[in-house]
Amino acid sequence: MDAQDLAQLADKEFEQMLTSNIHPPTRDARTWAAITHPDNLPRARRILTHVHERTASVLRRRKTEREEFRVQCFARGEAGKREWFATRADFESLRRRTANFHQRVQRAITELGQEQRNVNRAQSHNAGQQSRETLRELAVAVQRHQAVHARNGGGAEQVDHELWQHLDRLTVPTGPGQHPTTLRTMLSIYWTDTQPLDDDPGRRTQTEHITAAPAAARPGVPQARRVDHREDLTA
């Protein structure tokens, strides 16, 4: 049974399929994979939690009923005591079976909880990766915008410099230590998909002159800085 087929079952049938596969040595691997599928996992946890609560209630009720029966039997004297002891083996056998099932349900709930945490981490990682890719695309677009001004050789407006300086202001966590790394450094080491504007030293000097905002000429606009630090980072 695959995940889609399992999802179509009514709760009672779903519960039967679930409880018959809670014990790892006897479970069907394909069915368990369908149970732990992200689409079915929340429902499986909800139903199995209800089963756990139900068996706990059964154990408590049977214990109370057994104690009441003992009191009644002992009140009848020796004949009642014999009846109580005669039923003790059957009661203990049933109690053990129910308690074992209850423990298996508890372990399965823990297992499903771990599966849910794995799903949550994977979804969070995917969302983080998507956000990182969006930021990379934005940084590349800003870099290209700066490159166009450099190629055209025209003067840049203050708003242009303010846009470009975000490459030096905004950071992303990188490496095992999650160190903040500027977007410009990320472009320089990992993200760039463009070739250098010009390898000629004279042309490169002209480019830097055009795209750098003189601090004296533009008060209040921080000077763009070059990031040369290139430690071993992982994007």
PDB file of C-alpha atoms in Angstrom:
ATOM      1  CA  MET A   1       0.000   0.000   0.000  1.00  0.00           C
ATOM      2  CA  ASP A   2       1.406   3.356  -0.996  1.00  0.00           C
ATOM      3  CA  ALA A   3       0.932   6.736   0.687  1.00  0.00           C
ATOM      4  CA  GLN A   4      -1.934   7.799  -1.562  1.00  0.00           C
ATOM      5  CA  ASP A   5      -3.894   4.571  -0.966  1.00  0.00           C
ATOM      6  CA  LEU A   6      -3.360   4.868   2.782  1.00  0.00           C
ATOM      7  CA  ALA A   7      -4.605   8.453   2.771  1.00  0.00           C
ATOM      8  CA  GLN A   8      -7.938   7.290   1.312  1.00  0.00           C
ATOM      9  CA  LEU A   9      -8.703   4.972   4.250  1.00  0.00           C
ATOM     10  CA  ALA A  10     -11.212   5.872   6.950  1.00  0.00           C
ATOM     11  CA  ASP A  11      -9.781   6.470  10.416  1.00  0.00           C
ATOM     12  CA  LYS A  12     -10.752   3.000  11.693  1.00  0.00           C
ATOM     13  CA  GLU A  13      -9.053   1.256   8.759  1.00  0.00           C
ATOM     14  CA  PHE A  14      -6.081   3.596   9.011  1.00  0.00           C
ATOM     15  CA  GLU A  15      -5.759   2.716  12.712  1.00  0.00           C
ATOM     16  CA  GLN A  16      -5.839  -1.021  11.961  1.00  0.00           C
ATOM     17  CA  MET A  17      -3.119  -0.616   9.346  1.00  0.00           C
ATOM     18  CA  LEU A  18      -1.114   1.526  11.752  1.00  0.00           C
ATOM     19  CA  THR A  19      -1.337  -0.700  14.830  1.00  0.00           C
ATOM     20  CA  SER A  20      -0.449  -3.802  12.827  1.00  0.00           C
ATOM     21  CA  ASN A  21       2.830  -2.145  11.831  1.00  0.00           C
ATOM     22  CA  ILE A  22       3.997  -0.495  15.059  1.00  0.00           C
ATOM     23  CA  HIS A  23       6.358  -3.356  15.994  1.00  0.00           C
ATOM     24  CA  PRO A  24       9.572  -3.033  13.900  1.00  0.00           C
ATOM     25  CA  PRO A  25      10.356  -6.785  13.632  1.00  0.00           C
ATOM     26  CA  THR A  26       6.948  -7.569  12.140  1.00  0.00           C
ATOM     27  CA  ARG A  27       6.107  -4.406  10.210  1.00  0.00           C
ATOM     28  CA  ASP A  28       5.802  -4.181   6.441  1.00  0.00           C
ATOM     29  CA  ALA A  29       8.463  -1.757   5.197  1.00  0.00           C
ATOM     30  CA  ARG A  30       6.368  -0.389   2.319  1.00  0.00           C
ATOM     31  CA  THR A  31       3.349   0.213   4.543  1.00  0.00           C
ATOM     32  CA  TRP A  32       5.472   1.925   7.190  1.00  0.00           C
ATOM     33  CA  ALA A  33       6.984   4.147   4.506  1.00  0.00           C
ATOM     34  CA  ALA A  34       3.429   5.127   3.488  1.00  0.00           C
ATOM     35  CA  ILE A  35       2.535   5.801   7.140  1.00  0.00           C
ATOM     36  CA  THR A  36       5.571   8.043   7.639  1.00  0.00           C
ATOM     37  CA  HIS A  37       5.057   9.899   4.367  1.00  0.00           C
ATOM     38  CA  PRO A  38       4.787  13.656   5.098  1.00  0.00           C
ATOM     39  CA  ASP A  39       1.181  13.662   3.852  1.00  0.00           C
ATOM     40  CA  ASN A  40       0.144  10.904   6.301  1.00  0.00           C
ATOM     41  CA  LEU A  41       2.479  11.506   9.231  1.00  0.00           C
ATOM     42  CA  PRO A  42       0.366  14.060  11.167  1.00  0.00           C
ATOM     43  CA  ARG A  43      -2.706  11.835  10.881  1.00  0.00           C
ATOM     44  CA  ALA A  44      -0.722   8.770  11.987  1.00  0.00           C
ATOM     45  CA  ARG A  45       0.558  10.597  15.067  1.00  0.00           C
ATOM     46  CA  ARG A  46      -2.932  11.838  15.952  1.00  0.00           C
ATOM     47  CA  ILE A  47      -4.559   8.409  15.629  1.00  0.00           C
ATOM     48  CA  LEU A  48      -1.774   6.584  17.462  1.00  0.00           C
ATOM     49  CA  THR A  49      -1.935   9.097  20.305  1.00  0.00           C
ATOM     50  CA  HIS A  50      -5.642   8.325  20.671  1.00  0.00           C
ATOM     51  CA  VAL A  51      -4.832   4.590  20.724  1.00  0.00           C
ATOM     52  CA  HIS A  52      -2.258   5.197  23.462  1.00  0.00           C
ATOM     53  CA  GLU A  53      -4.749   7.173  25.541  1.00  0.00           C
ATOM     54  CA  ARG A  54      -7.379   4.484  25.027  1.00  0.00           C
ATOM     55  CA  THR A  55      -5.149   1.595  26.132  1.00  0.00           C
ATOM     56  CA  ALA A  56      -3.982   3.585  29.147  1.00  0.00           C
ATOM     57  CA  SER A  57      -7.627   4.057  30.121  1.00  0.00           C
ATOM     58  CA  VAL A  58      -8.276   0.331  29.668  1.00  0.00           C
ATOM     59  CA  LEU A  59      -5.350  -0.570  31.920  1.00  0.00           C
ATOM     60  CA  ARG A  60      -6.554   1.799  34.640  1.00  0.00           C
ATOM     61  CA  ARG A  61     -10.135   0.541  34.437  1.00  0.00           C
ATOM     62  CA  ARG A  62      -9.128  -3.116  34.578  1.00  0.00           C
ATOM     63  CA  LYS A  63      -6.923  -2.454  37.592  1.00  0.00           C
ATOM     64  CA  THR A  64      -9.825  -0.767  39.394  1.00  0.00           C
ATOM     65  CA  GLU A  65     -12.246  -3.532  38.455  1.00  0.00           C
ATOM     66  CA  ARG A  66      -9.797  -6.204  39.573  1.00  0.00           C
ATOM     67  CA  GLU A  67      -9.380  -4.558  42.958  1.00  0.00           C
ATOM     68  CA  GLU A  68     -13.151  -4.299  43.382  1.00  0.00           C
ATOM     69  CA  PHE A  69     -13.478  -7.986  42.456  1.00  0.00           C
ATOM     70  CA  ARG A  70     -10.812  -8.907  45.013  1.00  0.00           C
ATOM     71  CA  VAL A  71     -12.686  -7.074  47.758  1.00  0.00           C
ATOM     72  CA  GLN A  72     -15.926  -8.849  46.812  1.00  0.00           C
ATOM     73  CA  CYS A  73     -14.242 -12.255  46.663  1.00  0.00           C
ATOM     74  CA  PHE A  74     -12.448 -11.886  49.968  1.00  0.00           C
ATOM     75  CA  ALA A  75     -15.695 -10.774  51.596  1.00  0.00           C
ATOM     76  CA  ARG A  76     -17.155 -14.195  50.722  1.00  0.00           C
ATOM     77  CA  GLY A  77     -14.544 -16.062  52.668  1.00  0.00           C
ATOM     78  CA  GLU A  78     -12.473 -19.014  51.499  1.00  0.00           C
ATOM     79  CA  ALA A  79     -14.672 -19.788  48.514  1.00  0.00           C
ATOM     80  CA  GLY A  80     -14.353 -16.234  47.259  1.00  0.00           C
ATOM     81  CA  LYS A  81     -10.574 -16.253  47.753  1.00  0.00           C
ATOM     82  CA  ARG A  82     -10.286 -19.444  45.733  1.00  0.00           C
ATOM     83  CA  GLU A  83     -12.280 -17.841  42.923  1.00  0.00           C
ATOM     84  CA  TRP A  84     -10.073 -14.732  42.989  1.00  0.00           C
ATOM     85  CA  PHE A  85      -6.851 -16.758  42.836  1.00  0.00           C
ATOM     86  CA  ALA A  86      -8.291 -19.003  40.116  1.00  0.00           C
ATOM     87  CA  THR A  87      -8.849 -16.007  37.841  1.00  0.00           C
ATOM     88  CA  ARG A  88      -5.505 -14.383  38.637  1.00  0.00           C
ATOM     89  CA  ALA A  89      -3.488 -16.098  35.882  1.00  0.00           C
ATOM     90  CA  ASP A  90      -5.929 -15.092  33.138  1.00  0.00           C
ATOM     91  CA  PHE A  91      -6.061 -11.528  34.408  1.00  0.00           C
ATOM     92  CA  GLU A  92      -2.257 -11.214  34.559  1.00  0.00           C
ATOM     93  CA  SER A  93      -1.900 -12.660  31.054  1.00  0.00           C
ATOM     94  CA  LEU A  94      -4.397 -10.166  29.653  1.00  0.00           C
ATOM     95  CA  ARG A  95      -2.783  -7.318  31.589  1.00  0.00           C
ATOM     96  CA  ARG A  96       0.671  -8.154  30.228  1.00  0.00           C
ATOM     97  CA  ARG A  97      -0.565  -8.318  26.645  1.00  0.00           C
ATOM     98  CA  THR A  98      -2.298  -4.974  26.967  1.00  0.00           C
ATOM     99  CA  ALA A  99       0.694  -3.401  28.704  1.00  0.00           C
ATOM    100  CA  ASN A 100       3.074  -4.705  26.018  1.00  0.00           C
ATOM    101  CA  PHE A 101       0.841  -3.286  23.301  1.00  0.00           C
ATOM    102  CA  HIS A 102       0.683   0.004  25.188  1.00  0.00           C
ATOM    103  CA  GLN A 103       4.483   0.171  25.332  1.00  0.00           C
ATOM    104  CA  ARG A 104       4.808  -0.618  21.635  1.00  0.00           C
ATOM    105  CA  VAL A 105       2.388   2.188  20.845  1.00  0.00           C
ATOM    106  CA  GLN A 106       4.461   4.551  22.987  1.00  0.00           C
ATOM    107  CA  ARG A 107       7.669   3.587  21.168  1.00  0.00           C
ATOM    108  CA  ALA A 108       5.949   4.002  17.798  1.00  0.00           C
ATOM    109  CA  ILE A 109       4.731   7.479  18.814  1.00  0.00           C
ATOM    110  CA  THR A 110       8.318   8.390  19.677  1.00  0.00           C
ATOM    111  CA  GLU A 111       9.453   7.028  16.312  1.00  0.00           C
ATOM    112  CA  LEU A 112       6.809   9.013  14.454  1.00  0.00           C
ATOM    113  CA  GLY A 113       7.832  12.105  16.407  1.00  0.00           C
ATOM    114  CA  GLN A 114      11.397  11.690  15.196  1.00  0.00           C
ATOM    115  CA  GLU A 115      10.156  11.268  11.634  1.00  0.00           C
ATOM    116  CA  GLN A 116       8.167  14.496  11.984  1.00  0.00           C
ATOM    117  CA  ARG A 117      11.247  16.346  13.220  1.00  0.00           C
ATOM    118  CA  ASN A 118      13.175  15.054  10.214  1.00  0.00           C
ATOM    119  CA  VAL A 119      10.436  16.298   7.898  1.00  0.00           C
ATOM    120  CA  ASN A 120      10.378  19.688   9.635  1.00  0.00           C
ATOM    121  CA  ARG A 121      14.149  20.050   9.328  1.00  0.00           C
ATOM    122  CA  ALA A 122      14.063  19.103   5.656  1.00  0.00           C
ATOM    123  CA  GLN A 123      11.292  21.605   4.949  1.00  0.00           C
ATOM    124  CA  SER A 124      13.123  24.321   6.869  1.00  0.00           C
ATOM    125  CA  HIS A 125      16.344  23.537   5.002  1.00  0.00           C
ATOM    126  CA  ASN A 126      14.551  23.700   1.657  1.00  0.00           C
ATOM    127  CA  ALA A 127      12.969  27.032   2.581  1.00  0.00           C
ATOM    128  CA  GLY A 128      16.360  28.348   3.695  1.00  0.00           C
ATOM    129  CA  GLN A 129      17.988  27.170   0.486  1.00  0.00           C
ATOM    130  CA  GLN A 130      15.278  28.863  -1.569  1.00  0.00           C
ATOM    131  CA  SER A 131      15.750  32.129   0.342  1.00  0.00           C
ATOM    132  CA  ARG A 132      19.509  31.884  -0.142  1.00  0.00           C
ATOM    133  CA  GLU A 133      19.063  31.320  -3.872  1.00  0.00           C
ATOM    134  CA  THR A 134      16.735  34.322  -4.096  1.00  0.00           C
ATOM    135  CA  LEU A 135      19.332  36.450  -2.301  1.00  0.00           C
ATOM    136  CA  ARG A 136      22.025  35.189  -4.683  1.00  0.00           C
ATOM    137  CA  GLU A 137      19.930  36.180  -7.700  1.00  0.00           C
ATOM    138  CA  LEU A 138      19.374  39.629  -6.213  1.00  0.00           C
ATOM    139  CA  ALA A 139      23.091  40.091  -5.472  1.00  0.00           C
ATOM    140  CA  VAL A 140      24.023  39.041  -9.022  1.00  0.00           C
ATOM    141  CA  ALA A 141      21.490  41.535 -10.409  1.00  0.00           C
ATOM    142  CA  VAL A 142      23.013  44.358  -8.336  1.00  0.00           C
ATOM    143  CA  GLN A 143      26.501  43.338  -9.438  1.00  0.00           C
ATOM    144  CA  ARG A 144      25.422  43.417 -13.090  1.00  0.00           C
ATOM    145  CA  HIS A 145      23.831  46.815 -12.578  1.00  0.00           C
ATOM    146  CA  GLN A 146      27.149  48.108 -11.261  1.00  0.00           C
ATOM    147  CA  ALA A 147      28.987  46.487 -14.170  1.00  0.00           C
ATOM    148  CA  VAL A 148      26.736  48.220 -16.723  1.00  0.00           C
ATOM    149  CA  HIS A 149      27.625  51.616 -15.260  1.00  0.00           C
ATOM    150  CA  ALA A 150      31.286  50.697 -15.395  1.00  0.00           C
ATOM    151  CA  ARG A 151      31.109  49.656 -19.037  1.00  0.00           C
ATOM    152  CA  ASN A 152      29.170  52.748 -20.087  1.00  0.00           C
ATOM    153  CA  GLY A 153      31.666  55.012 -18.380  1.00  0.00           C
ATOM    154  CA  GLY A 154      28.996  57.388 -17.093  1.00  0.00           C
ATOM    155  CA  GLY A 155      28.609  58.902 -13.635  1.00  0.00           C
ATOM    156  CA  ALA A 156      26.501  57.108 -11.106  1.00  0.00           C
ATOM    157  CA  GLU A 157      23.759  58.703  -9.039  1.00  0.00           C
ATOM    158  CA  GLN A 158      23.649  58.533  -5.255  1.00  0.00           C
ATOM    159  CA  VAL A 159      20.839  55.963  -5.419  1.00  0.00           C
ATOM    160  CA  ASP A 160      23.106  53.754  -7.533  1.00  0.00           C
ATOM    161  CA  HIS A 161      25.873  53.875  -4.949  1.00  0.00           C
ATOM    162  CA  GLU A 162      23.413  53.180  -2.150  1.00  0.00           C
ATOM    163  CA  LEU A 163      22.219  50.117  -4.043  1.00  0.00           C
ATOM    164  CA  TRP A 164      25.730  48.831  -4.709  1.00  0.00           C
ATOM    165  CA  GLN A 165      26.794  49.312  -1.106  1.00  0.00           C
ATOM    166  CA  HIS A 166      24.243  46.739   0.000  1.00  0.00           C
ATOM    167  CA  LEU A 167      26.660  44.166  -1.386  1.00  0.00           C
ATOM    168  CA  ASP A 168      29.034  45.204   1.408  1.00  0.00           C
ATOM    169  CA  ARG A 169      26.397  45.699   4.106  1.00  0.00           C
ATOM    170  CA  LEU A 170      24.281  42.565   3.833  1.00  0.00           C
ATOM    171  CA  THR A 171      25.733  39.269   5.022  1.00  0.00           C
ATOM    172  CA  VAL A 172      24.840  35.590   4.960  1.00  0.00           C
ATOM    173  CA  PRO A 173      26.040  32.907   7.421  1.00  0.00           C
ATOM    174  CA  THR A 174      28.620  30.580   5.878  1.00  0.00           C
ATOM    175  CA  GLY A 175      30.924  27.781   6.923  1.00  0.00           C
ATOM    176  CA  PRO A 176      30.708  25.430   9.910  1.00  0.00           C
ATOM    177  CA  GLY A 177      30.849  28.410  12.252  1.00  0.00           C
ATOM    178  CA  GLN A 178      28.112  30.256  10.328  1.00  0.00           C
ATOM    179  CA  HIS A 179      30.281  33.372  10.072  1.00  0.00           C
ATOM    180  CA  PRO A 180      28.594  36.455   8.532  1.00  0.00           C
ATOM    181  CA  THR A 181      29.984  36.962   5.027  1.00  0.00           C
ATOM    182  CA  THR A 182      29.168  39.923   2.799  1.00  0.00           C
ATOM    183  CA  LEU A 183      27.294  39.440  -0.424  1.00  0.00           C
ATOM    184  CA  ARG A 184      30.251  40.889  -2.327  1.00  0.00           C
ATOM    185  CA  THR A 185      32.521  38.220  -0.863  1.00  0.00           C
ATOM    186  CA  MET A 186      29.994  35.535  -1.721  1.00  0.00           C
ATOM    187  CA  LEU A 187      29.856  36.857  -5.281  1.00  0.00           C
ATOM    188  CA  SER A 188      33.620  36.934  -5.444  1.00  0.00           C
ATOM    189  CA  ILE A 189      34.083  33.372  -4.211  1.00  0.00           C
ATOM    190  CA  TYR A 190      30.917  31.382  -4.883  1.00  0.00           C
ATOM    191  CA  TRP A 191      28.026  33.133  -6.560  1.00  0.00           C
ATOM    192  CA  THR A 192      29.367  35.139  -9.481  1.00  0.00           C
ATOM    193  CA  ASP A 193      28.473  33.943 -12.957  1.00  0.00           C
ATOM    194  CA  THR A 194      30.031  36.827 -14.877  1.00  0.00           C
ATOM    195  CA  GLN A 195      33.501  37.387 -16.252  1.00  0.00           C
ATOM    196  CA  PRO A 196      35.677  40.318 -15.065  1.00  0.00           C
ATOM    197  CA  LEU A 197      34.854  43.566 -16.852  1.00  0.00           C
ATOM    198  CA  ASP A 198      38.332  44.007 -18.200  1.00  0.00           C
ATOM    199  CA  ASP A 199      41.738  42.584 -17.376  1.00  0.00           C
ATOM    200  CA  ASP A 200      43.515  45.721 -18.596  1.00  0.00           C
ATOM    201  CA  PRO A 201      44.890  47.658 -15.574  1.00  0.00           C
ATOM    202  CA  GLY A 202      43.953  51.012 -17.085  1.00  0.00           C
ATOM    203  CA  ARG A 203      40.398  49.962 -17.800  1.00  0.00           C
ATOM    204  CA  ARG A 204      40.065  48.427 -14.340  1.00  0.00           C
ATOM    205  CA  THR A 205      41.231  51.686 -12.731  1.00  0.00           C
ATOM    206  CA  GLN A 206      38.640  53.627 -14.736  1.00  0.00           C
ATOM    207  CA  THR A 207      35.936  51.176 -13.637  1.00  0.00           C
ATOM    208  CA  GLU A 208      36.822  51.571  -9.985  1.00  0.00           C
ATOM    209  CA  HIS A 209      36.794  55.348 -10.330  1.00  0.00           C
ATOM    210  CA  ILE A 210      33.350  55.389 -11.945  1.00  0.00           C
ATOM    211  CA  THR A 211      31.651  52.970  -9.526  1.00  0.00           C
ATOM    212  CA  ALA A 212      33.174  54.278  -6.309  1.00  0.00           C
ATOM    213  CA  ALA A 213      31.258  57.049  -4.575  1.00  0.00           C
ATOM    214  CA  PRO A 214      33.592  59.764  -3.237  1.00  0.00           C
ATOM    215  CA  ALA A 215      32.733  60.244   0.421  1.00  0.00           C
ATOM    216  CA  ALA A 216      33.385  64.004   0.254  1.00  0.00           C
ATOM    217  CA  ALA A 217      31.170  64.421  -2.799  1.00  0.00           C
ATOM    218  CA  ARG A 218      28.324  62.391  -1.351  1.00  0.00           C
ATOM    219  CA  PRO A 219      27.972  63.089   2.366  1.00  0.00           C
ATOM    220  CA  GLY A 220      26.061  60.527   4.329  1.00  0.00           C
ATOM    221  CA  VAL A 221      26.806  57.736   1.828  1.00  0.00           C
ATOM    222  CA  PRO A 222      29.320  55.218   3.193  1.00  0.00           C
ATOM    223  CA  GLN A 223      32.292  54.460   1.007  1.00  0.00           C
ATOM    224  CA  ALA A 224      32.026  51.101  -0.718  1.00  0.00           C
ATOM    225  CA  ARG A 225      34.695  48.764   0.577  1.00  0.00           C
ATOM    226  CA  ARG A 226      36.561  45.954  -1.077  1.00  0.00           C
ATOM    227  CA  VAL A 227      36.502  42.572   0.657  1.00  0.00           C
ATOM    228  CA  ASP A 228      39.706  40.638   0.110  1.00  0.00           C
ATOM    229  CA  HIS A 229      39.356  38.170   2.952  1.00  0.00           C
ATOM    230  CA  ARG A 230      38.866  34.754   1.382  1.00  0.00           C
ATOM    231  CA  GLU A 231      38.837  32.148   4.085  1.00  0.00           C
ATOM    232  CA  ASP A 232      37.613  28.652   3.325  1.00  0.00           C
ATOM    233  CA  LEU A 233      33.838  28.973   3.379  1.00  0.00           C
ATOM    234  CA  THR A 234      31.016  26.754   2.279  1.00  0.00           C
ATOM    235  CA  ALA A 235      27.991  28.333   0.699  1.00  0.00           C
TER     236      ALA A 235
END
